[in-house]
């Protein structure tokens, strides 16, 4: 995929590295390839993770880019992708050139927005309770190329916590994309003050497989992002199971048949098993901050569903 195409996808459309990687996986590696997609193909593309988690505006912007390329191809006009600017894209949307695109996502867009305003009941399993989710401004965090602010040698525990109702991403997770949903998070004791405005986000951490010696990027949708304010992370096993993963938390000294780790569906295209270690009575696996190069080149493993 050439640099100009990547720039248009990142800077104008607002796609994240995992979403751009999906385009590459689908052989959409050039503007002309994008222009060949019809409405059915675009709908199928948007149904695939992680593009299925993209906002309606992003999807409309990607359709605007496709339409702009098609118009140039139809007139046999030479063009430079640098001409497709944020201002040009915005003008296309405002001038109703994307009516078909907006109507095809209308139902989905309404559902995604309504989820933030109507889901007001507390979701609770015990220790960590994520309260009502509410809409704030959409904020996309592009993966920074300023690697100097990260400690890539740091490893922390991703602890399997049955009493957390949502994955809580700590200091060795990178924020990939922040949604327009935020949470009020309550701790395990009623006398402790709740934490305000915790973003619901797509996050990623690096896992170094000791068997294959390969690094995988573990992607978690619908996670609460705490970043450096929380040293270790909490992994909700129910959220993983909801995504079809097998999570076996019983240490093998108590059950010799226990795998004590995370097993992935057999139809996945990677051969990965994540074994657990014990910190006292807590099962965990170690993870670290992925580098920019790893974000771009390593295999992605989707640990949770893009909606809960």
PDB file of C-alpha atoms in Angstrom:
ATOM      1  CA  UNK A   1       0.000   0.000   0.000  1.00  0.00           C
ATOM      2  CA  UNK A   2       1.598   3.289  -1.095  1.00  0.00           C
ATOM      3  CA  UNK A   3       2.203   6.181   1.270  1.00  0.00           C
ATOM      4  CA  UNK A   4      -0.306   8.551  -0.383  1.00  0.00           C
ATOM      5  CA  UNK A   5      -3.121   6.010  -0.028  1.00  0.00           C
ATOM      6  CA  UNK A   6      -2.208   5.339   3.606  1.00  0.00           C
ATOM      7  CA  UNK A   7      -2.125   9.084   4.311  1.00  0.00           C
ATOM      8  CA  UNK A   8      -5.607   9.554   2.819  1.00  0.00           C
ATOM      9  CA  UNK A   9      -6.962   6.659   4.869  1.00  0.00           C
ATOM     10  CA  UNK A  10      -5.334   7.855   8.098  1.00  0.00           C
ATOM     11  CA  UNK A  11      -5.491  11.635   7.887  1.00  0.00           C
ATOM     12  CA  UNK A  12      -8.721  12.202   5.944  1.00  0.00           C
ATOM     13  CA  UNK A  13     -10.889   9.143   6.533  1.00  0.00           C
ATOM     14  CA  UNK A  14      -9.522   8.603  10.053  1.00  0.00           C
ATOM     15  CA  UNK A  15      -8.938   4.847   9.912  1.00  0.00           C
ATOM     16  CA  UNK A  16      -6.776   3.221  12.575  1.00  0.00           C
ATOM     17  CA  UNK A  17      -3.848   0.860  11.805  1.00  0.00           C
ATOM     18  CA  UNK A  18      -5.962  -2.270  12.469  1.00  0.00           C
ATOM     19  CA  UNK A  19      -8.658  -0.975  10.115  1.00  0.00           C
ATOM     20  CA  UNK A  20      -6.082  -0.212   7.409  1.00  0.00           C
ATOM     21  CA  UNK A  21      -4.603  -3.668   7.959  1.00  0.00           C
ATOM     22  CA  UNK A  22      -8.038  -5.137   7.202  1.00  0.00           C
ATOM     23  CA  UNK A  23      -8.050  -3.355   3.835  1.00  0.00           C
ATOM     24  CA  UNK A  24      -4.629  -4.851   3.092  1.00  0.00           C
ATOM     25  CA  UNK A  25      -5.855  -8.308   4.115  1.00  0.00           C
ATOM     26  CA  UNK A  26      -8.756  -7.877   1.679  1.00  0.00           C
ATOM     27  CA  UNK A  27      -6.275  -6.909  -1.114  1.00  0.00           C
ATOM     28  CA  UNK A  28      -7.502  -3.304  -1.150  1.00  0.00           C
ATOM     29  CA  UNK A  29      -3.995  -1.905  -1.458  1.00  0.00           C
ATOM     30  CA  UNK A  30      -4.452   0.858  -4.030  1.00  0.00           C
ATOM     31  CA  UNK A  31      -6.997   3.580  -4.898  1.00  0.00           C
ATOM     32  CA  UNK A  32      -8.033   1.768  -8.085  1.00  0.00           C
ATOM     33  CA  UNK A  33      -8.876  -1.346  -6.082  1.00  0.00           C
ATOM     34  CA  UNK A  34     -11.084   0.651  -3.704  1.00  0.00           C
ATOM     35  CA  UNK A  35     -12.852   2.214  -6.685  1.00  0.00           C
ATOM     36  CA  UNK A  36     -13.809  -1.239  -8.005  1.00  0.00           C
ATOM     37  CA  UNK A  37     -15.943  -2.044  -4.941  1.00  0.00           C
ATOM     38  CA  UNK A  38     -19.708  -1.830  -5.402  1.00  0.00           C
ATOM     39  CA  UNK A  39     -22.267  -1.185  -2.656  1.00  0.00           C
ATOM     40  CA  UNK A  40     -22.584  -4.875  -1.747  1.00  0.00           C
ATOM     41  CA  UNK A  41     -18.826  -5.216  -1.457  1.00  0.00           C
ATOM     42  CA  UNK A  42     -18.624  -2.104   0.750  1.00  0.00           C
ATOM     43  CA  UNK A  43     -21.398  -3.427   2.986  1.00  0.00           C
ATOM     44  CA  UNK A  44     -19.544  -6.734   3.307  1.00  0.00           C
ATOM     45  CA  UNK A  45     -16.306  -4.878   4.076  1.00  0.00           C
ATOM     46  CA  UNK A  46     -17.965  -2.825   6.807  1.00  0.00           C
ATOM     47  CA  UNK A  47     -19.295  -5.990   8.430  1.00  0.00           C
ATOM     48  CA  UNK A  48     -15.756  -7.241   9.112  1.00  0.00           C
ATOM     49  CA  UNK A  49     -13.844  -6.427  12.249  1.00  0.00           C
ATOM     50  CA  UNK A  50     -12.364  -4.001  13.042  1.00  0.00           C
ATOM     51  CA  UNK A  51     -14.150  -1.846  10.441  1.00  0.00           C
ATOM     52  CA  UNK A  52     -17.481  -2.948  11.889  1.00  0.00           C
ATOM     53  CA  UNK A  53     -16.581  -0.890  14.964  1.00  0.00           C
ATOM     54  CA  UNK A  54     -15.898   2.266  12.925  1.00  0.00           C
ATOM     55  CA  UNK A  55     -18.210   5.230  13.362  1.00  0.00           C
ATOM     56  CA  UNK A  56     -20.806   6.028  10.717  1.00  0.00           C
ATOM     57  CA  UNK A  57     -18.826   9.170   9.810  1.00  0.00           C
ATOM     58  CA  UNK A  58     -15.702   7.119   9.065  1.00  0.00           C
ATOM     59  CA  UNK A  59     -17.680   4.764   6.857  1.00  0.00           C
ATOM     60  CA  UNK A  60     -19.180   7.693   4.967  1.00  0.00           C
ATOM     61  CA  UNK A  61     -15.719   9.235   4.541  1.00  0.00           C
ATOM     62  CA  UNK A  62     -14.348   5.978   3.117  1.00  0.00           C
ATOM     63  CA  UNK A  63     -17.272   5.902   0.689  1.00  0.00           C
ATOM     64  CA  UNK A  64     -16.544   9.517  -0.190  1.00  0.00           C
ATOM     65  CA  UNK A  65     -12.944   8.600  -1.016  1.00  0.00           C
ATOM     66  CA  UNK A  66     -14.167   5.727  -3.208  1.00  0.00           C
ATOM     67  CA  UNK A  67     -16.647   8.030  -5.002  1.00  0.00           C
ATOM     68  CA  UNK A  68     -13.981  10.699  -5.542  1.00  0.00           C
ATOM     69  CA  UNK A  69     -11.622   8.129  -7.124  1.00  0.00           C
ATOM     70  CA  UNK A  70     -14.427   6.737  -9.277  1.00  0.00           C
ATOM     71  CA  UNK A  71     -15.268  10.216 -10.591  1.00  0.00           C
ATOM     72  CA  UNK A  72     -11.629  10.782 -11.512  1.00  0.00           C
ATOM     73  CA  UNK A  73     -11.418   7.384 -13.241  1.00  0.00           C
ATOM     74  CA  UNK A  74     -14.651   7.993 -15.172  1.00  0.00           C
ATOM     75  CA  UNK A  75     -13.255  11.181 -16.696  1.00  0.00           C
ATOM     76  CA  UNK A  76      -9.804   9.663 -17.281  1.00  0.00           C
ATOM     77  CA  UNK A  77      -8.427  12.622 -15.367  1.00  0.00           C
ATOM     78  CA  UNK A  78      -5.034  12.369 -13.765  1.00  0.00           C
ATOM     79  CA  UNK A  79      -5.211  12.908 -10.052  1.00  0.00           C
ATOM     80  CA  UNK A  80      -3.084  13.061  -6.958  1.00  0.00           C
ATOM     81  CA  UNK A  81      -4.451  11.671  -3.701  1.00  0.00           C
ATOM     82  CA  UNK A  82      -3.112  14.773  -1.967  1.00  0.00           C
ATOM     83  CA  UNK A  83      -6.064  16.566  -3.593  1.00  0.00           C
ATOM     84  CA  UNK A  84      -8.479  14.552  -1.454  1.00  0.00           C
ATOM     85  CA  UNK A  85      -8.197  16.725   1.621  1.00  0.00           C
ATOM     86  CA  UNK A  86     -10.263  16.927   4.791  1.00  0.00           C
ATOM     87  CA  UNK A  87     -11.923  20.035   3.362  1.00  0.00           C
ATOM     88  CA  UNK A  88     -12.765  18.225   0.106  1.00  0.00           C
ATOM     89  CA  UNK A  89     -14.188  15.234   1.961  1.00  0.00           C
ATOM     90  CA  UNK A  90     -16.251  17.461   4.239  1.00  0.00           C
ATOM     91  CA  UNK A  91     -17.582  19.396   1.252  1.00  0.00           C
ATOM     92  CA  UNK A  92     -18.694  16.165  -0.423  1.00  0.00           C
ATOM     93  CA  UNK A  93     -20.617  15.168   2.680  1.00  0.00           C
ATOM     94  CA  UNK A  94     -22.215  18.607   3.090  1.00  0.00           C
ATOM     95  CA  UNK A  95     -23.211  18.817  -0.589  1.00  0.00           C
ATOM     96  CA  UNK A  96     -25.275  15.632  -0.255  1.00  0.00           C
ATOM     97  CA  UNK A  97     -23.032  13.738  -2.643  1.00  0.00           C
ATOM     98  CA  UNK A  98     -23.102  10.900  -0.131  1.00  0.00           C
ATOM     99  CA  UNK A  99     -26.890  10.471   0.190  1.00  0.00           C
ATOM    100  CA  UNK A 100     -26.725   6.799  -0.776  1.00  0.00           C
ATOM    101  CA  UNK A 101     -23.921   6.184   1.676  1.00  0.00           C
ATOM    102  CA  UNK A 102     -25.702   7.857   4.565  1.00  0.00           C
ATOM    103  CA  UNK A 103     -28.984   6.061   3.930  1.00  0.00           C
ATOM    104  CA  UNK A 104     -27.310   2.659   3.838  1.00  0.00           C
ATOM    105  CA  UNK A 105     -25.920   3.252   7.317  1.00  0.00           C
ATOM    106  CA  UNK A 106     -28.887   5.120   8.776  1.00  0.00           C
ATOM    107  CA  UNK A 107     -30.270   2.247  10.805  1.00  0.00           C
ATOM    108  CA  UNK A 108     -26.833   1.241  12.044  1.00  0.00           C
ATOM    109  CA  UNK A 109     -25.930   4.822  12.891  1.00  0.00           C
ATOM    110  CA  UNK A 110     -29.118   5.375  14.858  1.00  0.00           C
ATOM    111  CA  UNK A 111     -28.544   2.174  16.781  1.00  0.00           C
ATOM    112  CA  UNK A 112     -24.968   3.068  17.686  1.00  0.00           C
ATOM    113  CA  UNK A 113     -25.917   6.532  18.891  1.00  0.00           C
ATOM    114  CA  UNK A 114     -28.942   5.343  20.811  1.00  0.00           C
ATOM    115  CA  UNK A 115     -26.898   2.773  22.652  1.00  0.00           C
ATOM    116  CA  UNK A 116     -25.045   5.533  24.442  1.00  0.00           C
ATOM    117  CA  UNK A 117     -28.153   7.385  25.552  1.00  0.00           C
ATOM    118  CA  UNK A 118     -30.452   4.521  26.528  1.00  0.00           C
ATOM    119  CA  UNK A 119     -28.167   2.021  28.242  1.00  0.00           C
ATOM    120  CA  UNK A 120     -28.283   3.615  31.671  1.00  0.00           C
ATOM    121  CA  UNK A 121     -28.465   0.599  33.948  1.00  0.00           C
ATOM    122  CA  UNK A 122     -25.390  -0.408  35.940  1.00  0.00           C
ATOM    123  CA  UNK A 123     -23.612  -3.502  34.643  1.00  0.00           C
ATOM    124  CA  UNK A 124     -22.196  -5.255  37.674  1.00  0.00           C
ATOM    125  CA  UNK A 125     -20.432  -8.455  38.654  1.00  0.00           C
ATOM    126  CA  UNK A 126     -18.645  -7.335  41.773  1.00  0.00           C
ATOM    127  CA  UNK A 127     -15.231  -5.770  42.105  1.00  0.00           C
ATOM    128  CA  UNK A 128     -15.341  -3.462  39.095  1.00  0.00           C
ATOM    129  CA  UNK A 129     -18.678  -1.966  38.115  1.00  0.00           C
ATOM    130  CA  UNK A 130     -18.954   0.120  34.968  1.00  0.00           C
ATOM    131  CA  UNK A 131     -21.924   2.397  35.362  1.00  0.00           C
ATOM    132  CA  UNK A 132     -23.963   4.213  32.756  1.00  0.00           C
ATOM    133  CA  UNK A 133     -22.359   4.907  29.416  1.00  0.00           C
ATOM    134  CA  UNK A 134     -22.927   8.325  27.979  1.00  0.00           C
ATOM    135  CA  UNK A 135     -22.058  10.127  24.774  1.00  0.00           C
ATOM    136  CA  UNK A 136     -19.286  12.670  24.617  1.00  0.00           C
ATOM    137  CA  UNK A 137     -17.322  13.873  21.619  1.00  0.00           C
ATOM    138  CA  UNK A 138     -15.830  11.258  19.318  1.00  0.00           C
ATOM    139  CA  UNK A 139     -12.070  11.233  19.652  1.00  0.00           C
ATOM    140  CA  UNK A 140      -9.816   9.084  17.469  1.00  0.00           C
ATOM    141  CA  UNK A 141      -6.321   8.473  18.781  1.00  0.00           C
ATOM    142  CA  UNK A 142      -3.944   7.649  15.943  1.00  0.00           C
ATOM    143  CA  UNK A 143      -1.054   5.431  16.920  1.00  0.00           C
ATOM    144  CA  UNK A 144       1.785   7.789  17.693  1.00  0.00           C
ATOM    145  CA  UNK A 145       5.173   7.475  16.052  1.00  0.00           C
ATOM    146  CA  UNK A 146       6.761   9.056  19.118  1.00  0.00           C
ATOM    147  CA  UNK A 147       8.051   5.799  20.593  1.00  0.00           C
ATOM    148  CA  UNK A 148      10.234   7.642  23.084  1.00  0.00           C
ATOM    149  CA  UNK A 149       7.343   8.075  25.522  1.00  0.00           C
ATOM    150  CA  UNK A 150       6.881   4.314  25.910  1.00  0.00           C
ATOM    151  CA  UNK A 151       8.905   1.840  27.944  1.00  0.00           C
ATOM    152  CA  UNK A 152       8.987  -1.212  25.684  1.00  0.00           C
ATOM    153  CA  UNK A 153      10.888  -3.268  28.242  1.00  0.00           C
ATOM    154  CA  UNK A 154       8.116  -2.936  30.775  1.00  0.00           C
ATOM    155  CA  UNK A 155       5.923  -5.969  31.333  1.00  0.00           C
ATOM    156  CA  UNK A 156       2.840  -6.020  33.502  1.00  0.00           C
ATOM    157  CA  UNK A 157       0.164  -8.510  34.411  1.00  0.00           C
ATOM    158  CA  UNK A 158      -3.076  -8.860  32.488  1.00  0.00           C
ATOM    159  CA  UNK A 159      -5.028 -10.417  35.337  1.00  0.00           C
ATOM    160  CA  UNK A 160      -8.059 -12.632  34.744  1.00  0.00           C
ATOM    161  CA  UNK A 161     -10.719 -11.118  36.977  1.00  0.00           C
ATOM    162  CA  UNK A 162     -14.140 -12.755  37.075  1.00  0.00           C
ATOM    163  CA  UNK A 163     -15.521  -9.849  39.092  1.00  0.00           C
ATOM    164  CA  UNK A 164     -14.706  -7.237  36.456  1.00  0.00           C
ATOM    165  CA  UNK A 165     -17.577  -6.802  34.022  1.00  0.00           C
ATOM    166  CA  UNK A 166     -15.383  -5.135  31.378  1.00  0.00           C
ATOM    167  CA  UNK A 167     -11.726  -5.299  30.337  1.00  0.00           C
ATOM    168  CA  UNK A 168      -9.769  -2.567  32.146  1.00  0.00           C
ATOM    169  CA  UNK A 169      -6.681  -1.640  30.121  1.00  0.00           C
ATOM    170  CA  UNK A 170      -3.666  -0.456  32.080  1.00  0.00           C
ATOM    171  CA  UNK A 171      -0.144   0.772  31.469  1.00  0.00           C
ATOM    172  CA  UNK A 172       0.972  -1.750  28.829  1.00  0.00           C
ATOM    173  CA  UNK A 173      -2.001  -1.156  26.534  1.00  0.00           C
ATOM    174  CA  UNK A 174      -2.034   1.353  23.697  1.00  0.00           C
ATOM    175  CA  UNK A 175      -5.126   3.330  22.872  1.00  0.00           C
ATOM    176  CA  UNK A 176      -6.069   2.530  19.275  1.00  0.00           C
ATOM    177  CA  UNK A 177      -9.408   4.287  19.023  1.00  0.00           C
ATOM    178  CA  UNK A 178     -11.521   6.102  21.579  1.00  0.00           C
ATOM    179  CA  UNK A 179     -15.276   5.904  21.050  1.00  0.00           C
ATOM    180  CA  UNK A 180     -17.813   8.568  21.941  1.00  0.00           C
ATOM    181  CA  UNK A 181     -18.808   6.617  25.042  1.00  0.00           C
ATOM    182  CA  UNK A 182     -17.514   7.229  28.561  1.00  0.00           C
ATOM    183  CA  UNK A 183     -18.147   5.459  31.853  1.00  0.00           C
ATOM    184  CA  UNK A 184     -18.430   6.183  35.525  1.00  0.00           C
ATOM    185  CA  UNK A 185     -16.524   3.346  37.207  1.00  0.00           C
ATOM    186  CA  UNK A 186     -17.226   2.215  40.766  1.00  0.00           C
ATOM    187  CA  UNK A 187     -14.768   0.230  42.885  1.00  0.00           C
ATOM    188  CA  UNK A 188     -15.469  -2.780  45.084  1.00  0.00           C
ATOM    189  CA  UNK A 189     -16.534  -0.735  48.132  1.00  0.00           C
ATOM    190  CA  UNK A 190     -19.498   1.619  48.247  1.00  0.00           C
ATOM    191  CA  UNK A 191     -17.558   4.202  50.270  1.00  0.00           C
ATOM    192  CA  UNK A 192     -14.926   4.653  47.549  1.00  0.00           C
ATOM    193  CA  UNK A 193     -15.500   7.515  45.161  1.00  0.00           C
ATOM    194  CA  UNK A 194     -16.353   6.532  41.579  1.00  0.00           C
ATOM    195  CA  UNK A 195     -13.955   7.407  38.757  1.00  0.00           C
ATOM    196  CA  UNK A 196     -15.433   9.785  36.209  1.00  0.00           C
ATOM    197  CA  UNK A 197     -15.139   9.982  32.410  1.00  0.00           C
ATOM    198  CA  UNK A 198     -13.276   6.717  31.769  1.00  0.00           C
ATOM    199  CA  UNK A 199     -13.212   6.238  27.980  1.00  0.00           C
ATOM    200  CA  UNK A 200     -14.645   3.153  26.321  1.00  0.00           C
ATOM    201  CA  UNK A 201     -12.081   2.352  23.660  1.00  0.00           C
ATOM    202  CA  UNK A 202     -10.374  -0.092  21.353  1.00  0.00           C
ATOM    203  CA  UNK A 203      -7.004  -0.960  22.888  1.00  0.00           C
ATOM    204  CA  UNK A 204      -4.101  -3.260  22.060  1.00  0.00           C
ATOM    205  CA  UNK A 205      -1.222  -4.933  23.844  1.00  0.00           C
ATOM    206  CA  UNK A 206       1.697  -7.067  22.628  1.00  0.00           C
ATOM    207  CA  UNK A 207       1.945 -10.741  23.563  1.00  0.00           C
ATOM    208  CA  UNK A 208       5.193 -12.614  22.876  1.00  0.00           C
ATOM    209  CA  UNK A 209       4.336 -16.267  22.255  1.00  0.00           C
ATOM    210  CA  UNK A 210       7.045 -18.429  23.874  1.00  0.00           C
ATOM    211  CA  UNK A 211       6.256 -21.370  21.566  1.00  0.00           C
ATOM    212  CA  UNK A 212       6.340 -19.768  18.116  1.00  0.00           C
ATOM    213  CA  UNK A 213       8.607 -16.860  19.177  1.00  0.00           C
ATOM    214  CA  UNK A 214       6.101 -14.644  17.377  1.00  0.00           C
ATOM    215  CA  UNK A 215       4.601 -11.395  18.652  1.00  0.00           C
ATOM    216  CA  UNK A 216       0.832 -11.025  18.441  1.00  0.00           C
ATOM    217  CA  UNK A 217      -1.179  -7.841  18.866  1.00  0.00           C
ATOM    218  CA  UNK A 218      -4.093  -8.606  21.176  1.00  0.00           C
ATOM    219  CA  UNK A 219      -6.964  -6.249  20.362  1.00  0.00           C
ATOM    220  CA  UNK A 220      -9.745  -5.563  22.841  1.00  0.00           C
ATOM    221  CA  UNK A 221     -12.897  -3.752  21.760  1.00  0.00           C
ATOM    222  CA  UNK A 222     -15.228  -2.130  24.299  1.00  0.00           C
ATOM    223  CA  UNK A 223     -12.521  -1.834  26.973  1.00  0.00           C
ATOM    224  CA  UNK A 224     -12.174   0.791  29.686  1.00  0.00           C
ATOM    225  CA  UNK A 225      -8.899   2.613  29.062  1.00  0.00           C
ATOM    226  CA  UNK A 226      -6.959   3.678  32.178  1.00  0.00           C
ATOM    227  CA  UNK A 227      -3.469   3.817  30.650  1.00  0.00           C
ATOM    228  CA  UNK A 228      -0.641   4.797  32.967  1.00  0.00           C
ATOM    229  CA  UNK A 229      -3.029   5.505  35.841  1.00  0.00           C
ATOM    230  CA  UNK A 230      -3.290   1.717  36.395  1.00  0.00           C
ATOM    231  CA  UNK A 231      -0.177  -0.475  36.488  1.00  0.00           C
ATOM    232  CA  UNK A 232      -1.738  -3.853  35.762  1.00  0.00           C
ATOM    233  CA  UNK A 233      -4.772  -4.654  33.638  1.00  0.00           C
ATOM    234  CA  UNK A 234      -7.949  -6.603  34.365  1.00  0.00           C
ATOM    235  CA  UNK A 235      -9.329  -9.043  31.805  1.00  0.00           C
ATOM    236  CA  UNK A 236     -12.987 -10.007  32.036  1.00  0.00           C
ATOM    237  CA  UNK A 237     -13.202 -13.736  31.191  1.00  0.00           C
ATOM    238  CA  UNK A 238     -16.897 -13.415  30.338  1.00  0.00           C
ATOM    239  CA  UNK A 239     -16.089 -10.806  27.688  1.00  0.00           C
ATOM    240  CA  UNK A 240     -13.587 -13.224  26.107  1.00  0.00           C
ATOM    241  CA  UNK A 241     -16.014 -16.143  26.288  1.00  0.00           C
ATOM    242  CA  UNK A 242     -18.681 -14.034  24.621  1.00  0.00           C
ATOM    243  CA  UNK A 243     -16.257 -13.768  21.689  1.00  0.00           C
ATOM    244  CA  UNK A 244     -15.941 -17.553  21.430  1.00  0.00           C
ATOM    245  CA  UNK A 245     -12.680 -17.962  23.354  1.00  0.00           C
ATOM    246  CA  UNK A 246     -12.233 -20.700  25.943  1.00  0.00           C
ATOM    247  CA  UNK A 247     -10.918 -19.341  29.234  1.00  0.00           C
ATOM    248  CA  UNK A 248      -9.790 -21.938  31.772  1.00  0.00           C
ATOM    249  CA  UNK A 249      -8.940 -20.308  35.090  1.00  0.00           C
ATOM    250  CA  UNK A 250      -8.412 -23.407  37.257  1.00  0.00           C
ATOM    251  CA  UNK A 251      -4.725 -23.968  38.134  1.00  0.00           C
ATOM    252  CA  UNK A 252      -3.481 -27.383  37.074  1.00  0.00           C
ATOM    253  CA  UNK A 253      -2.505 -28.402  40.613  1.00  0.00           C
ATOM    254  CA  UNK A 254      -6.227 -28.434  41.387  1.00  0.00           C
ATOM    255  CA  UNK A 255      -7.348 -29.994  38.095  1.00  0.00           C
ATOM    256  CA  UNK A 256      -4.809 -31.975  36.022  1.00  0.00           C
ATOM    257  CA  UNK A 257      -7.138 -31.706  33.015  1.00  0.00           C
ATOM    258  CA  UNK A 258      -7.190 -27.928  33.156  1.00  0.00           C
ATOM    259  CA  UNK A 259      -5.465 -26.064  30.328  1.00  0.00           C
ATOM    260  CA  UNK A 260      -5.114 -22.988  32.567  1.00  0.00           C
ATOM    261  CA  UNK A 261      -5.057 -20.501  29.746  1.00  0.00           C
ATOM    262  CA  UNK A 262      -6.891 -19.071  26.744  1.00  0.00           C
ATOM    263  CA  UNK A 263      -7.745 -21.340  23.817  1.00  0.00           C
ATOM    264  CA  UNK A 264      -8.845 -19.911  20.479  1.00  0.00           C
ATOM    265  CA  UNK A 265     -11.382 -21.382  18.022  1.00  0.00           C
ATOM    266  CA  UNK A 266      -9.910 -23.932  15.642  1.00  0.00           C
ATOM    267  CA  UNK A 267     -11.037 -21.967  12.602  1.00  0.00           C
ATOM    268  CA  UNK A 268      -8.807 -19.008  13.517  1.00  0.00           C
ATOM    269  CA  UNK A 269      -5.866 -18.473  11.162  1.00  0.00           C
ATOM    270  CA  UNK A 270      -3.318 -18.444  13.966  1.00  0.00           C
ATOM    271  CA  UNK A 271      -2.115 -21.289  16.141  1.00  0.00           C
ATOM    272  CA  UNK A 272      -2.051 -19.590  19.506  1.00  0.00           C
ATOM    273  CA  UNK A 273      -2.563 -20.660  23.088  1.00  0.00           C
ATOM    274  CA  UNK A 274      -1.985 -18.173  25.912  1.00  0.00           C
ATOM    275  CA  UNK A 275      -1.003 -19.983  29.123  1.00  0.00           C
ATOM    276  CA  UNK A 276      -1.676 -18.410  32.487  1.00  0.00           C
ATOM    277  CA  UNK A 277       0.774 -17.895  35.335  1.00  0.00           C
ATOM    278  CA  UNK A 278      -0.116 -17.366  38.967  1.00  0.00           C
ATOM    279  CA  UNK A 279       0.449 -14.281  41.112  1.00  0.00           C
ATOM    280  CA  UNK A 280      -0.736 -15.540  44.464  1.00  0.00           C
ATOM    281  CA  UNK A 281      -4.189 -16.854  43.614  1.00  0.00           C
ATOM    282  CA  UNK A 282      -4.623 -14.650  40.517  1.00  0.00           C
ATOM    283  CA  UNK A 283      -4.241 -16.088  37.017  1.00  0.00           C
ATOM    284  CA  UNK A 284      -2.564 -13.750  34.522  1.00  0.00           C
ATOM    285  CA  UNK A 285      -0.496 -13.453  31.369  1.00  0.00           C
ATOM    286  CA  UNK A 286       2.266 -10.919  30.772  1.00  0.00           C
ATOM    287  CA  UNK A 287       2.018  -8.243  28.110  1.00  0.00           C
ATOM    288  CA  UNK A 288       3.864  -5.142  27.022  1.00  0.00           C
ATOM    289  CA  UNK A 289       3.428  -1.996  24.939  1.00  0.00           C
ATOM    290  CA  UNK A 290       3.633  -2.796  21.206  1.00  0.00           C
ATOM    291  CA  UNK A 291       5.997  -0.732  19.068  1.00  0.00           C
ATOM    292  CA  UNK A 292       4.838   1.172  15.999  1.00  0.00           C
ATOM    293  CA  UNK A 293       6.511  -1.445  13.786  1.00  0.00           C
ATOM    294  CA  UNK A 294       4.674  -4.247  15.583  1.00  0.00           C
ATOM    295  CA  UNK A 295       1.367  -2.383  15.279  1.00  0.00           C
ATOM    296  CA  UNK A 296       1.909  -2.195  11.535  1.00  0.00           C
ATOM    297  CA  UNK A 297       3.339  -5.670  10.857  1.00  0.00           C
ATOM    298  CA  UNK A 298       2.332  -8.231  13.482  1.00  0.00           C
ATOM    299  CA  UNK A 299      -0.727 -10.465  13.387  1.00  0.00           C
ATOM    300  CA  UNK A 300      -3.849  -9.183  15.098  1.00  0.00           C
ATOM    301  CA  UNK A 301      -5.848 -11.379  17.467  1.00  0.00           C
ATOM    302  CA  UNK A 302      -9.298 -10.064  18.390  1.00  0.00           C
ATOM    303  CA  UNK A 303      -9.976 -10.917  22.004  1.00  0.00           C
ATOM    304  CA  UNK A 304     -13.432  -9.377  22.477  1.00  0.00           C
ATOM    305  CA  UNK A 305     -16.479  -8.583  20.396  1.00  0.00           C
ATOM    306  CA  UNK A 306     -16.807  -5.065  18.988  1.00  0.00           C
ATOM    307  CA  UNK A 307     -20.111  -4.600  20.853  1.00  0.00           C
ATOM    308  CA  UNK A 308     -21.335  -5.868  24.225  1.00  0.00           C
TER     309      UNK A 308
END
